[in-house]
Amino acid sequence: MSARTPVPSRTRPPRRLVRSLAGQLFVVQVVIVAAVVAGGAVLAYLFTAGRADDAARRQVTAVARAVADSPTVRDAAGAPDPTAVLQPYAERVRVDTGVSFVTVMDTAGVRWTHPLPEQIGRPFLGHIDWALAGETRSETYTGTLGPSVRVVTPVLDERHRVVALVSAGITVQSISAQLRGPLLALVGVAAAALAVGGIGTYLANSRLRRHTHGMGPAELSHLYEYHQATLHAVREGLVLLDRDHRVVLCNDAARELLGLEGAVEGRPVDGLGLPDALLAAVSGDTPVRDEVHLTAERVVVLNTSTIGTGLGRVLTLRDHTELQALSGELDSVRGFTEALGAQAHEAANRLHAVVSLIELGRHREAVEFATAELALAQRLTDRVVAAVGEPVLAALLLGKAAQAAERGVELTLTPDSSIDDGVLPPRLTARDLITVLGNLIDNAVDAAITGAAEHPGPPEVTVTARIDGGHLLLRVADTGDGIDPGAVEDVFRRGWSTKQDGRAGGNGEDASGSGHGRGLGLALVAQAARRNGGTVEVGRERGAVLTVRLPLDRPVRDDAGERERVAVGP
């Protein structure tokens, strides 16, 4: 049996301990608090020790001078046995004043008194030269009682001669004993300050740890970088507002969708130049879900929600412009399909009629009937094809004419209509042309049908499409009730419709207008006109007359805050 080869065990690399930002701050703050407390304690100790040393020097100086000025000491200095008189006196003074020793000596430094009787008669340990010169000085010196703070002062007779010397002192051990109580109190205060500082730091950093979710500085930095990259990369507009409705954050997509320029953060939302309807939805307290709004050049879908408990609001914006235009084109194609189906049905009916006439042997009537129907159907087609060389406009007009005929409305092209193929610049896209003319015709057809009950004659819609002084002029007139002059300013506002007020007639718009929903058709017309540097005018003849002028010579683009030029005709 062969021995198995031992498999080397994998040694896991030691896991690097990554402290959170709160943990690092806690350590730093504890070190700072400890250093400050320790430094304060040392300074306080040094200050207290210095004060105690100064107090000791003042005390021994006062005792030494008082003893030197005493007549008893002066008289005993000339006596045969000074010790017999001065030793009891010096001990009483030492006990009463609380000093460590009071020593009286002759000018040679030989002691006459001492707390230790065996030291009497021995030389004084310390400096006496300045005292012999008549001065009083203090020093710290190690004598028979150990290190002490002492003072030596001269004893002068009536002639001011030095006849003896007096030294008083307090041992360093006594001074240290006096400092022991304040030092213990200081240590207690320092420990309490350190504990309070540590607890406060811990609580503050616990809260910081909750807010930072335990992440370290590198993780927070990476999170910020991811946050910024995401905000700039996402194509959905994002705007954050605080509780005062001021902009906290606005990403690139939101700037583009709302047409914002310059510094936005910190500005109130009502100072951004937003349309009134959009501003009302943003500033309201009710959350908004997938609400369509128009800006100067965009159709946006708005969603809003509240941040936390009233901290502010978050707005998201999606660009709906392309989808809205495609929806309009799809509606136009659907209309064309329905019109072609209706025409096929009518053609089948007419064909049955012709066949029946032939079967009845009435060949002449069959030929006349077929010729008349063909001429009627071809008349508008010939007129449109001859006058409008632009294929998009020609196809749109033919399709809308078929739709209008199905609804009982006669759509005609004015004799002065004339547009050659290739005259329109590339910037006037087919999508914008369909949006403008398609919505104008749809709304005019609705108005003509609604006003037919009150106006004599069949409902009519008249379209003019021509080049006029460097502009593409598109004019649509109907036989409806027209537009109230007081409502002219609101015609191109999102959601405007005469039908929602319950009035008959008028150039109202609703969901039938190119599938854009109630109140969007004319707003989209104005938006497309403004996007191409054009204007929209509202007038009146038999009914409403709406005229759009789009410049051909240069790509004019109005400011986002400029309103459409609106005129009211007679």
XYZ file of N, CA and C in Angstrom, residues 411-510:
300
model
N -62.547 68.272 -46.162
C -61.230 68.900 -46.007
C -60.778 69.375 -47.372
N -60.478 70.674 -47.479
C -60.054 71.256 -48.758
C -58.721 71.949 -48.591
N -58.005 72.025 -49.720
C -56.713 72.707 -49.775
C -56.903 74.007 -50.531
N -56.495 75.124 -49.945
C -56.712 76.428 -50.572
C -55.923 76.540 -51.860
N -56.410 77.342 -52.832
C -55.723 77.470 -54.126
C -54.323 78.026 -54.024
N -54.040 78.846 -53.012
C -52.704 79.446 -52.920
C -51.688 78.518 -52.262
N -52.077 77.295 -51.932
C -51.139 76.342 -51.333
C -50.138 75.882 -52.378
N -48.860 75.930 -52.018
C -47.815 75.527 -52.963
C -46.513 75.319 -52.208
N -46.015 74.098 -52.224
C -44.726 73.762 -51.604
C -43.991 72.827 -52.566
N -42.843 73.277 -53.080
C -42.060 72.454 -53.985
C -41.252 71.420 -53.202
N -40.985 70.322 -53.840
C -40.185 69.275 -53.212
C -38.744 69.755 -53.040
N -38.160 69.515 -51.853
C -36.779 69.900 -51.574
C -36.610 71.289 -51.039
N -37.695 72.068 -50.908
C -37.557 73.426 -50.418
C -37.416 73.475 -48.898
N -37.899 72.456 -48.229
C -37.823 72.457 -46.767
C -36.431 72.035 -46.319
N -35.835 72.729 -45.348
C -34.489 72.372 -44.864
C -34.521 71.062 -44.083
N -33.381 70.361 -43.984
C -33.342 69.069 -43.278
C -33.725 69.175 -41.805
N -33.514 70.338 -41.189
C -33.811 70.454 -39.756
C -35.308 70.414 -39.483
N -36.139 70.718 -40.496
C -37.585 70.556 -40.328
C -37.925 69.096 -40.596
N -37.863 68.300 -39.556
C -38.012 66.862 -39.709
C -39.453 66.495 -40.025
N -39.607 65.322 -40.632
C -40.941 64.814 -40.931
C -41.755 64.634 -39.666
N -41.082 64.270 -38.579
C -41.783 64.063 -37.321
C -42.424 65.347 -36.826
N -41.664 66.462 -36.910
C -42.219 67.745 -36.461
C -43.356 68.197 -37.378
N -43.216 67.969 -38.694
C -44.279 68.363 -39.626
C -45.559 67.582 -39.342
N -45.437 66.289 -39.074
C -46.612 65.483 -38.749
C -47.232 65.949 -37.443
N -46.369 66.272 -36.449
C -46.889 66.736 -35.159
C -47.687 68.024 -35.329
N -47.134 68.975 -36.081
C -47.791 70.280 -36.218
C -49.070 70.166 -37.048
N -48.936 69.739 -38.289
C -50.097 69.746 -39.178
C -51.122 68.680 -38.785
N -50.656 67.493 -38.358
C -51.587 66.441 -37.977
C -52.450 66.843 -36.805
N -51.874 67.450 -35.764
C -52.662 67.876 -34.608
C -53.597 69.025 -34.947
N -53.123 69.963 -35.780
C -53.994 71.079 -36.171
C -55.231 70.567 -36.919
N -55.023 69.628 -37.864
C -56.158 69.110 -38.635
C -57.090 68.297 -37.750
N -56.536 67.434 -36.884
C -57.381 66.615 -36.019
C -58.255 67.480 -35.120
N -57.670 68.523 -34.543
C -58.445 69.383 -33.652
C -59.483 70.187 -34.434
N -59.114 70.596 -35.664
C -60.062 71.340 -36.487
C -61.242 70.458 -36.891
N -60.975 69.204 -37.229
C -62.056 68.277 -37.580
C -62.989 68.085 -36.390
N -62.430 67.898 -35.192
C -63.265 67.756 -33.994
C -64.126 68.990 -33.793
N -63.514 70.182 -33.951
C -64.257 71.420 -33.741
C -65.357 71.591 -34.779
N -65.063 71.232 -36.026
C -66.062 71.377 -37.084
C -67.249 70.450 -36.842
N -66.979 69.242 -36.401
C -68.067 68.296 -36.123
C -68.902 68.779 -34.945
N -68.230 69.269 -33.913
C -68.946 69.725 -32.721
C -69.802 70.937 -33.021
N -69.302 71.832 -33.889
C -70.053 73.046 -34.191
C -71.056 72.898 -35.306
N -71.163 71.699 -35.919
C -72.082 71.514 -37.049
C -73.537 71.672 -36.640
N -73.857 71.378 -35.389
C -75.254 71.461 -34.948
C -75.748 72.891 -34.892
N -74.861 73.845 -34.721
C -75.270 75.237 -34.556
C -74.966 76.091 -35.775
N -74.264 75.551 -36.756
C -73.889 76.330 -37.933
C -74.497 75.683 -39.176
N -75.080 76.487 -40.076
C -75.655 75.917 -41.313
C -74.561 75.402 -42.235
N -74.909 74.450 -43.051
C -73.963 73.924 -44.016
C -73.164 72.780 -43.454
N -72.476 72.050 -44.341
C -71.667 70.907 -43.902
C -70.413 71.384 -43.157
N -69.904 70.590 -42.210
C -68.653 70.964 -41.516
C -67.477 70.931 -42.476
N -66.639 71.950 -42.394
C -65.516 72.065 -43.318
C -64.242 72.393 -42.551
N -63.135 71.936 -43.115
C -61.795 72.281 -42.633
C -60.983 72.697 -43.847
N -60.380 73.868 -43.760
C -59.589 74.406 -44.867
C -58.127 74.464 -44.448
N -57.264 73.916 -45.304
C -55.838 73.860 -45.002
C -55.078 74.681 -46.022
N -54.137 75.484 -45.523
C -53.222 76.242 -46.378
C -51.806 75.820 -46.039
N -51.031 75.445 -47.054
C -49.641 75.052 -46.864
C -48.834 75.677 -47.982
N -47.998 76.669 -47.639
C -47.230 77.349 -48.683
C -45.991 77.997 -48.067
N -45.115 78.454 -48.955
C -43.927 79.193 -48.548
C -44.266 80.670 -48.576
N -44.014 81.342 -47.481
C -44.401 82.748 -47.374
C -43.254 83.535 -46.745
N -42.504 84.254 -47.587
C -41.450 85.134 -47.087
C -40.391 84.426 -46.262
N -39.873 83.340 -46.737
C -38.822 82.637 -46.007
C -39.335 81.778 -44.870
N -40.647 81.574 -44.808
C -41.248 80.747 -43.777
C -42.143 79.697 -44.409
N -42.253 78.555 -43.742
C -43.265 77.577 -44.090
C -44.521 77.953 -43.319
N -45.599 78.275 -44.061
C -46.857 78.688 -43.435
C -47.838 77.541 -43.504
N -48.318 77.123 -42.337
C -49.338 76.092 -42.219
C -50.529 76.699 -41.485
N -51.656 76.823 -42.197
C -52.848 77.430 -41.601
C -54.003 76.450 -41.714
N -54.719 76.263 -40.613
C -55.869 75.363 -40.578
C -57.051 76.133 -40.003
N -58.152 76.175 -40.778
C -59.367 76.864 -40.337
C -60.511 75.851 -40.310
N -61.443 76.068 -39.371
C -62.588 75.171 -39.267
C -63.861 75.992 -39.187
N -64.988 75.316 -39.238
C -66.297 75.975 -39.157
C -66.940 75.757 -37.794
N -66.117 75.576 -36.790
C -66.634 75.399 -35.437
C -66.949 76.715 -34.768
N -66.996 76.712 -33.437
C -67.351 77.907 -32.667
C -66.177 78.848 -32.452
N -64.976 78.419 -32.795
C -63.822 79.273 -32.565
C -63.345 79.173 -31.130
N -62.344 79.975 -30.804
C -61.729 79.970 -29.477
C -62.070 81.271 -28.777
N -62.508 81.150 -27.544
C -62.830 82.321 -26.740
C -61.583 83.189 -26.590
N -61.667 84.506 -26.896
C -60.477 85.365 -26.757
C -59.860 85.319 -25.369
N -60.691 85.093 -24.351
C -60.141 85.031 -22.995
C -59.336 83.782 -22.730
N -59.470 82.771 -23.605
C -58.758 81.503 -23.407
C -57.538 81.378 -24.294
N -57.212 82.442 -25.052
C -56.095 82.360 -25.991
C -54.785 82.056 -25.275
N -54.578 82.683 -24.111
C -53.324 82.466 -23.383
C -53.200 81.040 -22.882
N -54.350 80.339 -22.717
C -54.318 78.986 -22.183
C -54.371 77.909 -23.251
N -54.488 78.316 -24.520
C -54.678 77.336 -25.592
C -53.530 76.335 -25.644
N -52.295 76.802 -25.480
C -51.148 75.933 -25.642
C -50.620 75.400 -24.320
N -51.424 75.559 -23.268
C -51.050 75.003 -21.982
C -51.477 73.546 -21.915
N -50.636 72.731 -21.284
C -50.953 71.308 -21.158
C -52.276 71.141 -20.417
N -53.142 70.284 -20.979
C -54.417 69.983 -20.334
C -55.551 70.887 -20.744
N -55.279 71.888 -21.629
C -56.362 72.789 -22.026
C -57.273 72.087 -23.014
N -58.565 72.267 -22.824
C -59.547 71.715 -23.762
C -60.875 72.388 -23.511
N -61.521 72.829 -24.600
C -62.854 73.398 -24.423
C -63.856 72.330 -24.064
N -63.597 71.078 -24.466
C -64.562 70.010 -24.196
C -64.662 69.706 -22.717
N -63.584 69.886 -21.978
C -63.656 69.544 -20.581
C -64.479 70.564 -19.797
N -64.781 71.705 -20.400
C -65.669 72.656 -19.764
C -67.115 72.420 -20.149
N -67.375 71.450 -21.059
C -68.737 71.131 -21.456
C -69.301 72.058 -22.491
N -68.463 72.881 -23.137
C -68.973 73.799 -24.158
C -69.002 73.091 -25.501
N -70.026 73.345 -26.249
C -70.122 72.768 -27.591
C -69.241 73.548 -28.518
N -68.669 72.849 -29.481
C -67.864 73.506 -30.491
C -66.537 73.938 -29.940
N -65.960 74.956 -30.612
C -64.647 75.427 -30.219
C -63.593 74.508 -30.768
N -62.380 75.017 -30.819
C -61.286 74.190 -31.308
C -60.724 73.379 -30.168
N -61.604 72.631 -29.516
C -61.169 71.827 -28.382
C -60.433 70.605 -28.848
N -59.690 70.004 -27.942
C -58.937 68.805 -28.242
C -59.142 67.814 -27.126
N -59.115 66.544 -27.482
C -59.253 65.513 -26.488
C -58.452 64.311 -26.925
